[in-house]
């Protein structure tokens, strides 16, 4: 049930509360279907039907239930949990059931979240300048764009024929369409089959929006993070998991992606995480520039914040709210990236509700349908051909918070079975402040091969060879380190000592990236590539010197090479790198 | 108000009673025993005809003839500025023989969640005077930064040191803060009388009591009461911070006892247990406490939390520290090895973390080189720590000159930087200055995380510039 409609209540059959236990309420005599939205108690707390047994209906309530007593009424809306879709979702911040938090603050007149206050997900009164893209007499099918609204400076919001207004393949004639100022509830186009198209649509969150078909993604979601773009890229329309123990930098990685990924739209879902982190996003994003066009970052961002202390049932739904919004922009032909931080909190919310329902638990108390739910969520990501013929994508990046940092737990394992990119965060790296602390031995990307052609066309022909070289050196280092642990570095032969030195530059200069440095925080793929070639230059020249008889100590002690560590912070990196390569060659050659 | 003598079942801390009216979830209950004793409880589950009540003081003495009264409201904490200087029990009743407390307001102890939109991001540095914290894992106002400790460690002394010292620069700068004052609220949950005495003596000795509120639930007090104590504490903290403009530092000790109490209630209710028998909703429950730290736009005050928890078996993958770490904004590790080496405070900075540090330090807040110095010291200390393992196998002679310097650095870091004693209060300048003394033990080009400009300005070319002369060996 959409809140845009809640003013004109469509009561079907009322029930009476029978018992209350935390977020789970059971009601008697309620005529309801599964997943119907209901209003519970005298205060009208929003809830959703999750179990029906005889004449007892079980409801999960999205708000705090203190003080709610048996005997109070339950009112059914007869509709499933839906989101309001339309212009105004960008630059907005919602809770898990799409209530705008800024509007709630005003309505409640308090910095605390009160109960029983509701507000539509989009402003129903705000007027938008509608520009038609069809004329009277044009044939349109489902999902077709009838006009455009400038939603933010960055994004043109396309007003579409609702996908459920027509059958697949069916078309109908536009009988009226008008340009001008409208609010989202007003009709902007009329169709011959009787459909009135407005800027407002509703969609039930637990149902994927229809699409024509799913295609193999072949464009990378460029993140500006060296280790991701360089070694473990994700595709536009791809899926990725970031598991890691606390303090390993999941949230910083997610924030970096939200800031710098080259998607058109970002949907950021803060699911059961810290309030201050969401505040940071709210405060920072309006001031940060979109790297693509210099506009405020918020102009392409929709935030969903259901922090850990907000009601647990709304935490369960926030992931669905987020992905439905993402799908809606995908239908317009945009590339959308969705960050979910953290899917473990989502899984825990399912566990909590499940245990209150006294369901038979699966592994570690999680419900047996955990794997199915995770798969359903990630399957809603992808590179799609939309029903209106455009192409759009939803990339889903989920943080996972495994208890004790143990990746063998159910949420991590079930996620890894689905996602194709795995960025494993490592507490050891974080402890020595190696950030981003993504473990290069454990992580992988299954998109590498299908994305290489893009990098080879757009950046450099030998992109994949260079990457393989870096991976080989790092692998060799890992093996050598085991020996070093036993006998010390000096016991190794010279060439292996040199490999360690090269690998050190890879780790310290290339893999590490300072998210808090104004320049280093974003590294375009060209810079990522050039940095790698600089290290390779050092590698080649150093080995030549070694072959010529120069002792390894002298090679390591040269002055030019350490400047590799400063490439990251250079704004005019091309010049710096060129000079540096020349200096490295010259200095090393002068040794023999 | 109706009285019932309808108790049907008593089990652990729970009492089940039949009722013929609607009773609200979370409502407060009074139970009068045959001996005339009045016990308090809370409705845990309310169904038509029967309610489950959790009794704070424990159920001993209750029989089926005891009478049950439902007060028709959820649990409230009477709050007033006059609470400052008072000592209360775990349920908020005065135990210091002082005058009766006249509340200005009565607030629900289950605080509503702060709207993330209304929060203000914490970025004001709190100088604790402890180098390992200020220098490496800086605390900021509105942060929740727990101390991860284990049994037998001096975490209480560290907490007292922070409570004592953190206040000092605050009062000196009092002017530009428009009279925002500092207050400490101390919530003891299940600690021993002896520990409690230590805290009280320290409060009295330093005169800190008059700007403190103390809640005492001791080890022999009912366990169930412990689930209420932190909520009382935080309700008081929110009132003082957001309505009376205080900067409140909340110390909660020991969160482990709190979680044990949660588990006890969960078991009594025959709930499906999660990891190690703790309830599946423990994450949510802890979040509802920890998330009450913060700042709010347009309000002067702030709530900063330092919860202390003793990790069973010094294992940070145990559910209590694990879930805590996922909610709080970092953690400070107290390390038994460093403690046995006599370091005071025995903080291990490597696994410690302050998530809000990066926004709370730097030019205008602490000093422009702070972030770089911190990064470099972390890297160098981690390097030295690694080498220690190696030295045990191959000996120092087999290591390069640079490696030996890292080893010296790690030793000096512990003896000079961390080991400052529980009574020494260092300002941030001094902390950073010691940091540079230590970093200057390393060659300049090993300082790859520090901006060249800062190396130019602060690197000590020779020993005479060093303020603290150490002897690493």
Coordinates of N, CA, C and O in Angstrom, one line a residue, chain B residues 42-163:
Chain B
X42 N 8.1 -5.5 34.2 CA 7.7 -4.9 33.0 C 7.0 -6.0 32.1 O 7.4 -7.2 32.2
X43 N 6.0 -5.6 31.3 CA 5.3 -6.6 30.5 C 6.2 -7.0 29.3 O 6.6 -6.1 28.5
X44 N 6.5 -8.2 29.2 CA 7.3 -8.7 28.1 C 6.5 -9.2 26.9 O 6.9 -9.2 25.8
X45 N 5.3 -9.7 27.2 CA 4.4 -10.2 26.2 C 3.0 -10.1 26.7 O 2.7 -10.4 27.8
X46 N 2.2 -9.5 25.8 CA 0.8 -9.3 26.3 C -0.1 -9.9 25.3 O -0.2 -9.6 24.1
X47 N -0.9 -10.9 25.8 CA -1.9 -11.5 25.0 C -3.3 -11.3 25.7 O -3.3 -10.9 26.8
X48 N -4.3 -11.6 25.0 CA -5.6 -11.5 25.6 C -5.7 -12.5 26.7 O -5.5 -13.7 26.5
X49 N -6.0 -12.0 27.9 CA -6.2 -13.0 29.0 C -4.9 -13.3 29.8 O -5.0 -13.6 31.0
X50 N -3.7 -13.2 29.2 CA -2.5 -13.5 30.0 C -1.3 -12.6 29.6 O -1.2 -12.3 28.4
X51 N -0.6 -12.2 30.6 CA 0.6 -11.4 30.3 C 1.9 -12.1 30.9 O 1.8 -12.8 31.9
X52 N 3.0 -11.9 30.2 CA 4.3 -12.4 30.8 C 5.0 -11.1 31.4 O 5.1 -10.1 30.7
X53 N 5.4 -11.2 32.6 CA 6.0 -10.1 33.3 C 7.5 -10.4 33.7 O 7.7 -11.5 34.2
X54 N 8.4 -9.5 33.4 CA 9.8 -9.7 33.8 C 10.0 -8.9 35.0 O 9.7 -7.7 35.0
X55 N 10.4 -9.6 36.1 CA 10.5 -8.9 37.4 C 11.9 -8.4 37.6 O 12.8 -9.2 37.6
X56 N 12.1 -7.1 37.8 CA 13.5 -6.6 37.9 C 14.3 -7.1 39.1 O 15.4 -7.4 39.0
X57 N 13.6 -7.2 40.2 CA 14.3 -7.6 41.4 C 14.5 -9.1 41.6 O 15.0 -9.6 42.6
X58 N 14.0 -9.8 40.6 CA 14.0 -11.3 40.8 C 12.7 -11.7 41.4 O 12.0 -10.9 42.1
X59 N 12.4 -13.0 41.2 CA 11.0 -13.4 41.6 C 11.0 -14.1 43.0 O 10.0 -14.6 43.4
X60 N 12.1 -14.0 43.7 CA 12.1 -14.7 45.0 C 11.2 -14.0 46.0 O 11.1 -12.8 46.0
X61 N 10.3 -14.8 46.7 CA 9.4 -14.2 47.6 C 8.0 -14.1 47.0 O 7.0 -13.9 47.7
X62 N 7.9 -14.3 45.7 CA 6.6 -14.2 45.0 C 5.9 -15.5 45.1 O 6.5 -16.6 44.8
X63 N 4.7 -15.5 45.5 CA 3.9 -16.8 45.4 C 2.6 -16.5 44.6 O 2.4 -15.4 44.1
X64 N 1.8 -17.5 44.5 CA 0.6 -17.3 43.6 C -0.4 -16.4 44.2 O -1.4 -16.0 43.5
X65 N -0.2 -16.0 45.5 CA -1.2 -15.1 46.1 C -0.7 -13.7 46.0 O -1.4 -12.8 46.5
X66 N 0.5 -13.5 45.5 CA 0.9 -12.1 45.4 C 0.0 -11.3 44.5 O -0.6 -11.8 43.6
X67 N -0.1 -10.0 44.8 CA -1.0 -9.2 44.0 C -0.3 -8.4 42.9 O 0.8 -7.9 43.2
X68 N -0.9 -8.3 41.8 CA -0.2 -7.7 40.6 C -1.0 -6.4 40.2 O -2.2 -6.4 40.1
X69 N -0.2 -5.3 40.1 CA -0.9 -4.0 39.7 C -0.2 -3.5 38.4 O 1.0 -3.5 38.3
X70 N -1.0 -3.2 37.4 CA -0.5 -2.6 36.2 C -0.6 -1.1 36.2 O -1.7 -0.6 36.5
X71 N 0.5 -0.4 36.0 CA 0.5 1.0 36.2 C 0.0 1.8 35.0 O -0.1 3.0 35.0
X72 N -0.2 1.1 33.9 CA -0.8 1.8 32.8 C 0.2 2.7 32.0 O -0.2 3.5 31.2
X73 N 1.5 2.6 32.3 CA 2.4 3.4 31.5 C 3.7 2.6 31.4 O 4.0 1.7 32.1
X74 N 4.5 3.0 30.4 CA 5.8 2.3 30.2 C 6.8 3.0 31.2 O 6.5 4.0 31.8
X75 N 8.0 2.4 31.3 CA 8.9 2.8 32.3 C 9.4 4.2 32.1 O 9.9 4.5 31.0
X76 N 9.4 5.0 33.1 CA 9.8 6.4 33.0 C 11.0 6.7 33.9 O 11.1 6.1 35.0
X77 N 11.8 7.6 33.6 CA 12.9 8.1 34.4 C 12.6 9.5 34.8 O 12.5 10.4 33.9
X78 N 12.5 9.8 36.1 CA 12.4 11.2 36.5 C 13.7 11.9 36.3 O 14.7 11.5 36.9
X79 N 13.7 13.0 35.5 CA 14.9 13.7 35.2 C 14.9 15.1 35.7 O 13.8 15.8 35.6
X80 N 16.0 15.6 36.1 CA 16.2 17.0 36.5 C 17.7 17.2 36.6 O 18.5 16.3 36.7
X81 N 18.0 18.5 36.5 CA 19.5 18.9 36.6 C 20.0 18.5 38.0 O 21.2 18.3 38.2
X82 N 19.1 18.5 39.0 CA 19.5 18.2 40.4 C 20.1 16.8 40.5 O 20.6 16.4 41.6
X83 N 19.9 15.9 39.5 CA 20.5 14.6 39.6 C 22.0 14.6 39.7 O 22.6 13.7 40.2
X84 N 22.6 15.7 39.2 CA 24.1 15.8 39.2 C 24.5 15.8 40.7 O 23.9 16.5 41.5
X85 N 25.5 15.0 40.9 CA 26.0 14.8 42.3 C 25.3 13.7 43.1 O 25.6 13.4 44.2
X86 N 24.3 13.0 42.4 CA 23.6 12.0 43.2 C 24.0 10.6 42.8 O 24.6 10.3 41.8
X87 N 23.8 9.7 43.8 CA 24.1 8.3 43.6 C 22.7 7.5 43.6 O 22.0 7.7 44.6
X88 N 22.4 6.8 42.6 CA 21.2 6.1 42.5 C 21.4 4.6 42.3 O 22.5 4.2 42.0
X89 N 20.3 3.8 42.6 CA 20.5 2.4 42.4 C 20.2 2.1 40.9 O 19.9 3.0 40.1
X90 N 20.2 0.8 40.5 CA 20.1 0.5 39.1 C 18.8 0.8 38.5 O 18.6 0.7 37.3
X91 N 17.8 1.0 39.4 CA 16.5 1.4 38.9 C 16.2 2.9 39.0 O 15.0 3.3 38.8
X92 N 17.2 3.6 39.4 CA 17.0 5.1 39.4 C 16.5 5.6 40.8 O 16.1 6.8 40.8
X93 N 16.6 4.8 41.8 CA 16.2 5.4 43.1 C 17.4 5.8 43.9 O 18.4 5.1 43.9
X94 N 17.3 7.0 44.6 CA 18.5 7.5 45.3 C 18.9 6.5 46.4 O 18.1 6.0 47.1
X95 N 20.2 6.3 46.5 CA 20.7 5.5 47.7 C 21.8 6.3 48.4 O 22.6 5.7 49.1
X96 N 21.8 7.6 48.3 CA 22.9 8.3 49.0 C 22.4 9.2 50.1 O 23.1 10.1 50.6
X97 N 21.2 8.8 50.6 CA 20.6 9.6 51.8 C 20.5 11.0 51.5 O 20.4 11.8 52.4
X98 N 20.5 11.4 50.2 CA 20.3 12.8 49.9 C 18.8 13.2 49.9 O 17.9 12.3 50.2
X99 N 18.5 14.4 49.6 CA 17.1 14.8 49.6 C 16.3 14.1 48.5 O 16.9 13.6 47.5
X100 N 15.0 14.1 48.6 CA 14.2 13.5 47.6 C 14.4 14.2 46.2 O 14.6 15.4 46.2
X101 N 14.3 13.5 45.2 CA 14.5 14.1 43.9 C 13.2 14.6 43.3 O 12.2 13.8 43.2
X102 N 13.1 15.9 43.0 CA 11.9 16.5 42.4 C 12.1 16.6 40.9 O 12.8 17.4 40.4
X103 N 11.4 15.7 40.2 CA 11.7 15.6 38.8 C 11.1 16.8 38.0 O 10.0 17.3 38.4
X104 N 11.8 17.3 37.0 CA 11.3 18.3 36.1 C 10.4 17.7 35.1 O 9.5 18.2 34.6
X105 N 10.8 16.5 34.7 CA 10.1 15.7 33.7 C 10.3 14.3 33.9 O 11.2 13.8 34.6
X106 N 9.3 13.5 33.4 CA 9.5 12.0 33.5 C 9.6 11.5 32.0 O 8.7 11.7 31.3
X107 N 10.7 10.9 31.7 CA 10.9 10.5 30.3 C 10.9 9.0 30.1 O 11.5 8.3 31.0
X108 N 10.3 8.6 29.0 CA 10.3 7.2 28.7 C 11.8 6.7 28.6 O 12.6 7.3 27.9
X109 N 12.1 5.5 29.3 CA 13.5 5.1 29.2 C 13.9 4.4 27.9 O 15.0 4.3 27.6
X110 N 12.8 3.9 27.2 CA 13.2 3.4 25.9 C 13.2 4.6 24.9 O 12.1 4.9 24.3
X111 N 14.3 5.2 24.8 CA 14.3 6.4 24.0 C 14.0 6.2 22.5 O 14.4 5.1 22.0
X112 N 13.3 7.1 21.9 CA 13.0 6.9 20.5 C 14.3 7.1 19.7 O 15.2 7.8 20.2
X113 N 14.4 6.5 18.6 CA 15.6 6.6 17.7 C 15.8 8.1 17.3 O 14.8 8.7 16.9
X114 N 17.0 8.5 17.3 CA 17.2 9.9 16.7 C 17.1 9.8 15.2 O 17.7 8.9 14.6
X115 N 16.4 10.7 14.6 CA 16.2 10.7 13.2 C 17.6 11.0 12.6 O 18.2 12.0 12.9
X116 N 18.1 10.1 11.7 CA 19.5 10.3 11.1 C 19.6 11.7 10.5 O 20.7 12.3 10.4
X117 N 18.5 12.2 10.0 CA 18.5 13.5 9.3 C 18.7 14.6 10.3 O 19.2 15.7 9.9
X118 N 18.4 14.4 11.6 CA 18.5 15.5 12.6 C 19.8 15.4 13.3 O 20.1 16.3 14.1
X119 N 20.6 14.4 13.1 CA 21.9 14.3 13.7 C 22.9 15.3 13.2 O 22.8 15.8 12.1
X120 N 23.9 15.6 14.0 CA 25.0 16.4 13.5 C 26.2 15.5 13.6 O 26.4 14.8 14.6
X121 N 27.0 15.6 12.5 CA 28.2 14.7 12.5 C 29.2 15.1 13.5 O 29.6 16.3 13.6
X122 N 29.7 14.1 14.4 CA 30.6 14.5 15.4 C 32.0 14.8 14.8 O 32.5 14.0 14.1
X123 N 32.5 15.9 15.1 CA 33.9 16.2 14.7 C 34.7 17.1 15.6 O 35.6 17.8 15.2
X124 N 34.2 17.2 16.9 CA 35.0 18.0 17.8 C 35.9 17.1 18.7 O 35.4 16.2 19.3
X125 N 37.1 17.3 18.6 CA 38.1 16.6 19.3 C 38.0 16.6 20.8 O 37.7 17.7 21.4
X126 N 38.0 15.5 21.5 CA 38.0 15.5 22.9 C 39.4 15.1 23.3 O 39.9 14.0 23.0
X127 N 40.1 16.0 24.1 CA 41.4 15.6 24.5 C 41.3 14.8 25.8 O 40.9 15.3 26.8
X128 N 41.7 13.5 25.7 CA 41.6 12.7 26.9 C 42.9 12.8 27.7 O 43.0 12.3 28.8
X129 N 44.0 13.3 27.1 CA 45.3 13.3 27.8 C 46.0 12.0 27.8 O 47.0 11.9 28.4
X130 N 45.4 11.0 27.0 CA 46.1 9.7 26.9 C 46.6 9.6 25.5 O 45.9 9.7 24.5
X131 N 47.9 9.5 25.4 CA 48.6 9.6 24.0 C 48.0 8.5 23.1 O 47.8 8.8 21.9
X132 N 47.9 7.3 23.6 CA 47.5 6.2 22.8 C 46.1 6.4 22.2 O 45.7 5.9 21.1
X133 N 45.3 7.2 22.9 CA 44.0 7.6 22.4 C 44.0 8.9 21.5 O 43.7 8.9 20.4
X134 N 44.5 9.9 22.1 CA 44.5 11.2 21.4 C 45.3 11.1 20.1 O 44.9 11.7 19.1
X135 N 46.5 10.5 20.2 CA 47.4 10.5 19.1 C 46.9 9.5 18.0 O 47.0 9.8 16.8
X136 N 46.5 8.3 18.4 CA 46.3 7.2 17.5 C 44.9 6.9 17.2 O 44.5 6.4 16.2
X137 N 44.0 7.1 18.2 CA 42.6 6.7 18.1 C 41.7 7.8 18.7 O 41.1 7.5 19.7
X138 N 41.7 8.9 18.1 CA 41.1 10.1 18.7 C 39.6 10.0 19.0 O 38.9 9.5 18.1
X139 N 39.3 10.4 20.2 CA 37.8 10.4 20.5 C 37.2 11.7 20.2 O 37.9 12.8 20.3
X140 N 36.0 11.7 19.6 CA 35.3 13.0 19.4 C 34.0 13.0 20.1 O 33.4 12.0 20.5
X141 N 33.5 14.2 20.3 CA 32.2 14.4 21.0 C 31.1 13.8 20.2 O 30.9 14.1 19.0
X142 N 30.3 13.0 20.9 CA 29.1 12.3 20.2 C 29.5 11.0 19.7 O 28.7 10.3 19.1
X143 N 30.7 10.5 20.0 CA 31.1 9.2 19.5 C 30.8 8.1 20.6 O 30.6 8.4 21.8
X144 N 30.7 6.9 20.2 CA 30.7 5.8 21.1 C 31.9 4.9 20.9 O 32.1 4.4 19.8
X145 N 32.8 4.9 21.8 CA 34.0 4.2 21.7 C 34.2 3.3 22.9 O 34.6 3.7 24.0
X146 N 34.0 2.0 22.7 CA 34.1 1.1 23.8 C 35.5 0.7 24.2 O 36.4 0.8 23.3
X147 N 35.7 0.3 25.4 CA 37.0 -0.3 25.8 C 36.8 -1.8 25.8 O 36.0 -2.3 26.6
X148 N 37.6 -2.5 25.0 CA 37.6 -4.0 24.9 C 38.6 -4.5 25.9 O 39.8 -4.3 25.6
X149 N 38.2 -5.1 26.9 CA 39.2 -5.5 27.9 C 38.9 -7.0 28.3 O 38.1 -7.6 27.7
X150 N 39.6 -7.5 29.3 CA 39.3 -8.8 29.8 C 39.5 -8.8 31.3 O 40.0 -7.8 31.8
X151 N 39.1 -9.9 31.9 CA 39.1 -9.9 33.4 C 40.5 -9.6 33.9 O 41.5 -10.1 33.3
X152 N 40.6 -8.9 34.9 CA 41.9 -8.7 35.5 C 42.7 -7.5 34.9 O 43.9 -7.3 35.3
X153 N 42.2 -6.8 34.0 CA 42.9 -5.7 33.4 C 42.5 -4.4 34.0 O 41.4 -4.3 34.5
X154 N 43.3 -3.4 33.9 CA 43.0 -2.1 34.5 C 42.1 -1.2 33.7 O 42.4 0.0 33.5
X155 N 41.0 -1.8 33.1 CA 40.2 -0.9 32.3 C 39.5 0.2 33.1 O 39.2 1.2 32.6
X156 N 39.2 -0.2 34.4 CA 38.5 0.8 35.2 C 39.4 2.1 35.4 O 38.9 3.2 35.3
X157 N 40.7 1.8 35.6 CA 41.6 2.9 35.8 C 41.7 3.8 34.6 O 41.7 5.0 34.6
X158 N 41.7 3.1 33.4 CA 41.7 3.9 32.2 C 40.4 4.7 32.0 O 40.5 5.9 31.7
X159 N 39.3 4.1 32.3 CA 38.1 4.8 32.2 C 38.1 6.0 33.2 O 37.6 7.1 32.8
X160 N 38.6 5.8 34.4 CA 38.6 6.9 35.3 C 39.5 8.0 34.9 O 39.3 9.2 35.0
X161 N 40.7 7.6 34.3 CA 41.6 8.6 33.8 C 41.0 9.4 32.7 O 41.1 10.7 32.7
X162 N 40.2 8.8 31.8 CA 39.6 9.5 30.7 C 38.5 10.5 31.3 O 38.4 11.7 31.0
X163 N 37.7 10.0 32.2 CA 36.7 10.8 32.8 C 37.2 12.0 33.6 O 36.7 13.1 33.5

